[in-house]
């Protein structure tokens, strides 16, 4: 699907009367599993992408790295990819360049957050985190809107006001400013252990933008509560990654402890399952068809003009 079609699909999800489910992913494989499971959209997670490189989520990777992974995922699935773009990889010029690149690589929309560059993951303790000024961040939203080619491309504005302890009023003030600046949706992030402050935000927010939440630290929030509070999208930002780590650890520990992989086998997916995820059967069928077509040319039967040959191979 083109970036424009993907963007339209993401917009439709944000405008739908049921909350959309976005799944955090860091590779085409994880994105494909999310799609197969029934998620509506992929969250190209900065935390997951940096974690699989075994480095902190602190803008240590370049934009090109995040872009390549997001684009690889967009190639592998038919659902839209919303890219976590941290604080925009720099200033307004970086944001403008970023949108040109992401949109041209099939990404449906970007999410930028109002922390200063370089950002640090919202859950990292041990360093005080600071907001960019509302003016500076509104300028970045303007840069997104100016750079996008398709009217449907989505800009999610994420406020970290609650994360840095600036309070609900500041979050609401920023939500209003970001909406005026042209954002298409608001992400209200929180690291509270319960959903109260996020739900209070949804009650007090009187704007018209769809609201997006990331219930990592408040997992008790149920899907039905989202709808009741008018929340448009929920992002399960890191659960795929965390389950991979748990599963890999358990598997590797068992191999060392048991001295054999025999007892593990029933718990693992088969190599055939892995091949299916990779599309091995499709590839082999395609190559057999091409080889058969090639052989027919050598045998000299029914030589075809070039356009006919293309049609014949496409139809195989
Ligand atoms: C991410 O998945 O990278 C996010 C969400 O931005 S969080 O880790 O909660 O900041
Ligand atoms: Mg992130």
Coordinates of C-alpha atoms and ligand atoms in Angstrom, one line a residue:
X1 CA 0.0 0.0 0.0
X2 CA 1.2 3.5 -0.7
X3 CA 2.0 5.9 2.1
X4 CA -1.1 7.9 1.3
X5 CA -3.4 4.8 1.5
X6 CA -1.7 3.9 4.8
X7 CA -2.2 7.4 6.1
X8 CA -5.9 7.3 5.2
X9 CA -6.2 4.0 7.0
X10 CA -4.5 5.4 10.1
X11 CA -6.8 8.4 10.0
X12 CA -9.8 6.2 9.8
X13 CA -8.6 4.2 12.8
X14 CA -8.2 7.4 14.8
X15 CA -11.7 8.6 13.7
X16 CA -13.4 5.3 14.4
X17 CA -16.0 4.8 17.2
X18 CA -13.9 2.0 18.8
X19 CA -10.4 2.5 20.2
X20 CA -7.7 1.3 17.7
X21 CA -5.1 -1.1 19.0
X22 CA -1.5 -0.4 18.1
X23 CA 1.2 -2.9 18.8
X24 CA 4.8 -2.0 19.4
X25 CA 7.3 -3.7 17.1
X26 CA 10.9 -3.5 16.1
X27 CA 11.3 -5.8 13.1
X28 CA 9.2 -7.0 10.1
X29 CA 8.7 -10.3 11.9
X30 CA 7.3 -8.7 15.0
X31 CA 5.1 -6.4 12.9
X32 CA 3.8 -9.4 10.9
X33 CA 2.9 -11.3 14.1
X34 CA 1.0 -8.2 15.3
X35 CA -0.8 -8.0 12.1
X36 CA -1.7 -11.7 12.1
X37 CA -2.9 -11.4 15.7
X38 CA -5.4 -8.7 14.7
X39 CA -3.8 -5.4 15.7
X40 CA -5.0 -2.4 13.8
X41 CA -1.7 -0.6 13.4
X42 CA 2.1 -0.9 14.2
X43 CA 3.9 1.4 16.6
X44 CA 7.5 1.6 15.4
X45 CA 8.8 1.8 18.9
X46 CA 12.0 3.7 19.7
X47 CA 12.4 1.7 22.8
X48 CA 12.1 -1.6 21.1
X49 CA 14.3 -0.6 18.1
X50 CA 17.1 0.6 20.4
X51 CA 16.7 -2.3 22.8
X52 CA 17.3 -4.9 20.1
X53 CA 20.6 -3.1 19.4
X54 CA 21.2 -3.5 23.2
X55 CA 21.6 0.2 23.7
X56 CA 19.6 2.8 25.7
X57 CA 16.6 4.6 24.2
X58 CA 18.3 8.0 24.3
X59 CA 18.7 9.1 20.7
X60 CA 22.0 7.2 20.4
X61 CA 20.8 5.7 17.1
X62 CA 20.5 8.0 14.1
X63 CA 17.2 8.9 12.3
X64 CA 18.3 6.7 9.4
X65 CA 18.3 3.6 11.6
X66 CA 14.8 4.2 13.0
X67 CA 13.6 5.1 9.5
X68 CA 15.0 1.9 7.9
X69 CA 13.4 -0.3 10.5
X70 CA 10.0 1.5 10.2
X71 CA 10.2 1.3 6.4
X72 CA 11.1 -2.4 6.6
X73 CA 8.0 -3.0 8.8
X74 CA 5.8 -1.0 6.4
X75 CA 6.9 -3.3 3.6
X76 CA 6.1 -6.4 5.6
X77 CA 2.5 -5.6 6.6
X78 CA -0.7 -4.2 5.2
X79 CA -1.7 -2.3 8.3
X80 CA -0.4 1.3 8.9
X81 CA 2.8 2.1 10.7
X82 CA 2.9 5.0 13.1
X83 CA 6.5 5.9 13.7
X84 CA 7.8 6.9 17.1
X85 CA 10.1 9.8 16.1
X86 CA 11.2 10.9 19.6
X87 CA 11.5 14.6 19.7
X88 CA 12.1 14.9 16.0
X89 CA 15.8 14.1 15.9
X90 CA 16.8 17.8 16.3
X91 CA 15.1 21.1 15.5
X92 CA 12.5 22.1 13.0
X93 CA 14.8 21.5 10.1
X94 CA 15.4 17.9 11.2
X95 CA 11.6 17.5 11.6
X96 CA 11.0 18.8 8.1
X97 CA 13.6 16.4 6.6
X98 CA 12.3 13.6 8.8
X99 CA 8.8 13.8 7.4
X100 CA 10.0 13.9 3.8
X101 CA 11.9 10.7 4.4
X102 CA 9.3 8.8 6.5
X103 CA 6.4 9.7 4.2
X104 CA 8.3 8.7 1.1
X105 CA 9.1 5.3 2.7
X106 CA 5.5 4.2 3.2
X107 CA 4.9 5.4 6.8
X108 CA 1.4 6.5 7.7
X109 CA 2.3 9.1 10.3
X110 CA 4.8 10.2 12.9
X111 CA 4.6 10.8 16.6
X112 CA 6.8 13.5 18.1
X113 CA 7.2 14.3 21.7
X114 CA 7.7 17.6 23.5
X115 CA 11.0 16.7 25.3
X116 CA 14.3 18.3 24.5
X117 CA 16.7 16.6 22.1
X118 CA 18.4 14.2 22.9
X119 CA 15.4 12.5 24.6
X120 CA 15.7 9.8 27.2
X121 CA 13.0 7.1 27.6
X122 CA 10.1 8.4 29.7
X123 CA 10.5 5.6 32.3
X124 CA 14.3 6.1 32.8
X125 CA 15.1 7.3 36.3
X126 CA 18.3 8.9 37.4
X127 CA 18.2 12.0 35.2
X128 CA 15.9 14.9 35.3
X129 CA 13.9 15.2 32.1
X130 CA 12.9 18.6 30.6
X131 CA 10.2 19.7 28.3
X132 CA 10.9 21.8 25.2
X133 CA 9.0 25.1 25.3
X134 CA 5.5 24.9 23.9
X135 CA 6.5 27.5 21.2
X136 CA 9.4 25.3 20.1
X137 CA 7.2 22.2 19.9
X138 CA 4.4 24.0 18.1
X139 CA 7.0 25.0 15.5
X140 CA 7.9 21.3 15.0
X141 CA 4.2 20.5 14.5
X142 CA 4.1 23.3 11.8
X143 CA 7.2 21.7 10.2
X144 CA 5.5 18.3 10.0
X145 CA 2.4 19.8 8.4
X146 CA 4.5 21.9 5.9
X147 CA 6.6 18.9 4.9
X148 CA 3.9 16.3 4.4
X149 CA 2.9 15.7 0.7
X150 CA -0.4 13.9 1.3
X151 CA -3.1 15.7 3.3
X152 CA -3.8 12.4 5.1
X153 CA -0.3 12.0 6.7
X154 CA -0.8 11.9 10.4
X155 CA 1.1 14.0 13.1
X156 CA 0.6 12.7 16.6
X157 CA 1.7 15.3 19.1
X158 CA 2.9 13.7 22.4
X159 CA 3.1 15.7 25.6
X160 CA 5.4 14.5 28.3
X161 CA 4.0 17.1 30.8
X162 CA 2.9 14.4 33.2
X163 CA 6.1 12.4 32.8
X164 CA 8.3 15.4 33.9
X165 CA 5.9 16.3 36.7
X166 CA 4.6 19.6 35.1
X167 CA 1.0 18.6 36.0
X168 CA -2.3 18.2 34.4
X169 CA -3.0 21.9 33.8
X170 CA 0.2 22.1 31.8
X171 CA -0.7 19.0 29.8
X172 CA -4.1 20.5 29.0
X173 CA -2.5 23.9 28.1
X174 CA -0.1 22.2 25.7
X175 CA -2.9 20.0 24.2
X176 CA -4.7 23.1 23.2
X177 CA -1.6 24.7 21.7
X178 CA -0.7 21.6 19.8
X179 CA -4.2 21.3 18.4
X180 CA -4.1 24.9 17.2
X181 CA -0.7 24.3 15.6
X182 CA -2.2 21.5 13.5
X183 CA -1.6 18.2 15.2
X184 CA -3.9 15.4 14.1
X185 CA -4.0 13.5 17.4
X186 CA -2.7 13.9 21.0
X187 CA -0.7 11.4 22.9
X188 CA -0.9 11.9 26.7
X189 CA 1.9 9.9 28.3
X190 CA 2.1 9.0 32.0
X191 CA 4.3 6.9 34.2
X192 CA 1.8 6.7 37.1
X193 CA 1.0 3.2 38.3
X194 CA -2.8 3.8 37.9
X195 CA -4.7 5.3 35.0
X196 CA -6.3 8.1 37.1
X197 CA -4.3 11.1 35.8
X198 CA -4.7 10.0 32.2
X199 CA -8.4 9.5 32.6
X200 CA -8.7 12.9 34.3
X201 CA -7.0 14.4 31.2
X202 CA -9.5 12.8 28.9
X203 CA -12.4 14.2 31.0
X204 CA -11.0 17.7 31.2
X205 CA -9.7 17.9 27.6
X206 CA -12.3 19.8 25.7
X207 CA -10.6 19.8 22.3
X208 CA -11.5 17.8 19.2
X209 CA -8.4 15.8 18.6
X210 CA -8.3 12.0 19.0
X211 CA -6.5 11.0 22.2
X212 CA -3.9 8.2 22.3
X213 CA -2.6 6.4 25.4
X214 CA 0.3 4.1 26.3
X215 CA -0.7 2.1 29.4
X216 CA 2.7 0.6 30.1
X217 CA 2.9 1.6 33.8
X218 CA -0.9 1.3 34.4
X219 CA -1.6 -2.1 32.9
X220 CA -4.9 -2.4 34.8
X221 CA -6.6 -0.1 32.3
X222 CA -9.0 -2.4 30.3
X223 CA -9.9 -2.0 26.7
X224 CA -13.6 -1.3 27.7
X225 CA -12.4 1.7 29.8
X226 CA -10.8 3.2 26.8
X227 CA -14.0 3.4 24.9
X228 CA -15.9 4.7 27.9
X229 CA -13.4 7.6 28.1
X230 CA -13.5 8.4 24.4
X231 CA -9.9 7.3 23.9
X232 CA -9.1 6.7 20.2
X233 CA -6.0 4.6 20.3
X234 CA -4.1 2.4 22.7
X235 CA -0.5 1.6 22.1
X236 CA 0.9 -1.6 23.7
X237 CA 4.4 -0.2 23.2
X238 CA 6.8 -2.8 24.4
X239 CA 4.9 -6.0 25.3
X240 CA 6.1 -8.0 22.3
X241 CA 9.7 -7.1 23.1
X242 CA 9.4 -7.9 26.8
X243 CA 7.8 -11.3 26.0
X244 CA 10.6 -12.1 23.6
X245 CA 13.2 -11.4 26.3
X246 CA 11.3 -13.6 28.8
X247 CA 10.9 -16.4 26.3
X248 CA 14.5 -16.3 25.1
X249 CA 15.8 -16.3 28.6
X250 CA 13.6 -19.3 29.6
X251 CA 14.6 -21.3 26.5
X252 CA 18.3 -20.6 26.9
X253 CA 18.3 -21.4 30.6
X254 CA 16.5 -24.7 29.9
X255 CA 19.1 -25.7 27.3
X256 CA 21.9 -25.2 29.8
X257 CA 20.0 -26.9 32.6
X258 CA 18.7 -29.9 30.7
X259 CA 21.8 -30.5 28.6
X260 CA 19.4 -31.3 25.6
X261 CA 16.8 -29.4 23.7
X262 CA 14.5 -32.5 23.6
X263 CA 12.1 -31.3 26.3
X264 CA 11.9 -27.8 24.8
X265 CA 10.7 -28.9 21.4
X266 CA 6.9 -29.0 22.2
X267 CA 7.1 -25.4 23.5
X268 CA 8.8 -24.0 20.4
X269 CA 7.4 -23.1 17.0
X270 CA 8.6 -25.4 14.3
X271 CA 11.1 -24.5 11.6
X272 CA 8.1 -24.9 9.3
X273 CA 6.4 -22.1 11.2
X274 CA 9.5 -19.9 10.8
X275 CA 9.5 -20.7 7.0
X276 CA 5.9 -19.7 6.8
X277 CA 6.6 -16.3 8.4
X278 CA 9.3 -15.8 5.9
X279 CA 7.2 -16.8 2.9
X280 CA 9.5 -19.6 1.8
X281 CA 6.7 -21.6 0.0
X282 CA 5.7 -18.5 -2.0
X283 CA 9.3 -17.9 -3.0
X284 CA 9.9 -21.5 -4.1
X285 CA 6.6 -21.6 -6.1
X286 CA 7.6 -18.4 -7.8
X287 CA 11.1 -19.6 -8.7
X288 CA 9.7 -22.9 -10.1
X289 CA 7.3 -21.0 -12.3
X290 CA 10.1 -18.7 -13.5
X291 CA 12.3 -21.7 -14.2
X292 CA 9.5 -23.4 -16.2
X293 CA 8.9 -20.3 -18.2
X294 CA 12.6 -20.0 -18.9
X295 CA 12.7 -23.6 -20.1
X296 CA 9.9 -23.0 -22.5
X297 CA 11.9 -20.3 -24.2
X298 CA 14.8 -22.6 -24.6
X299 CA 12.6 -25.3 -26.1
X300 CA 11.6 -22.7 -28.6
X301 CA 7.9 -23.3 -28.3
X302 CA 5.6 -20.4 -29.0
X303 CA 8.2 -17.6 -28.9
X304 CA 6.5 -14.6 -27.3
X305 CA 6.9 -10.9 -27.9
X306 CA 8.3 -9.1 -24.8
X307 CA 4.9 -7.6 -23.6
X308 CA 3.3 -11.0 -23.9
X309 CA 6.1 -12.6 -22.0
X310 CA 5.6 -10.1 -19.1
X311 CA 1.9 -10.9 -19.0
X312 CA 2.6 -14.7 -19.0
X313 CA 5.1 -14.5 -16.1
X314 CA 2.9 -12.2 -14.0
X315 CA 0.0 -14.7 -14.4
X316 CA 2.1 -17.6 -13.1
Ligands
LIG1 C1 8.5 3.8 22.8 O1 7.9 2.7 22.6 O2 9.6 4.0 22.4 C2 7.7 4.9 23.4 C3 6.8 4.6 24.5 O3 8.0 6.0 23.1 S1 7.7 4.7 26.0 O4 8.7 3.7 26.0 O5 6.7 4.5 27.0 O6 8.2 6.0 26.1
LIG2 MG1 9.9 6.1 22.2

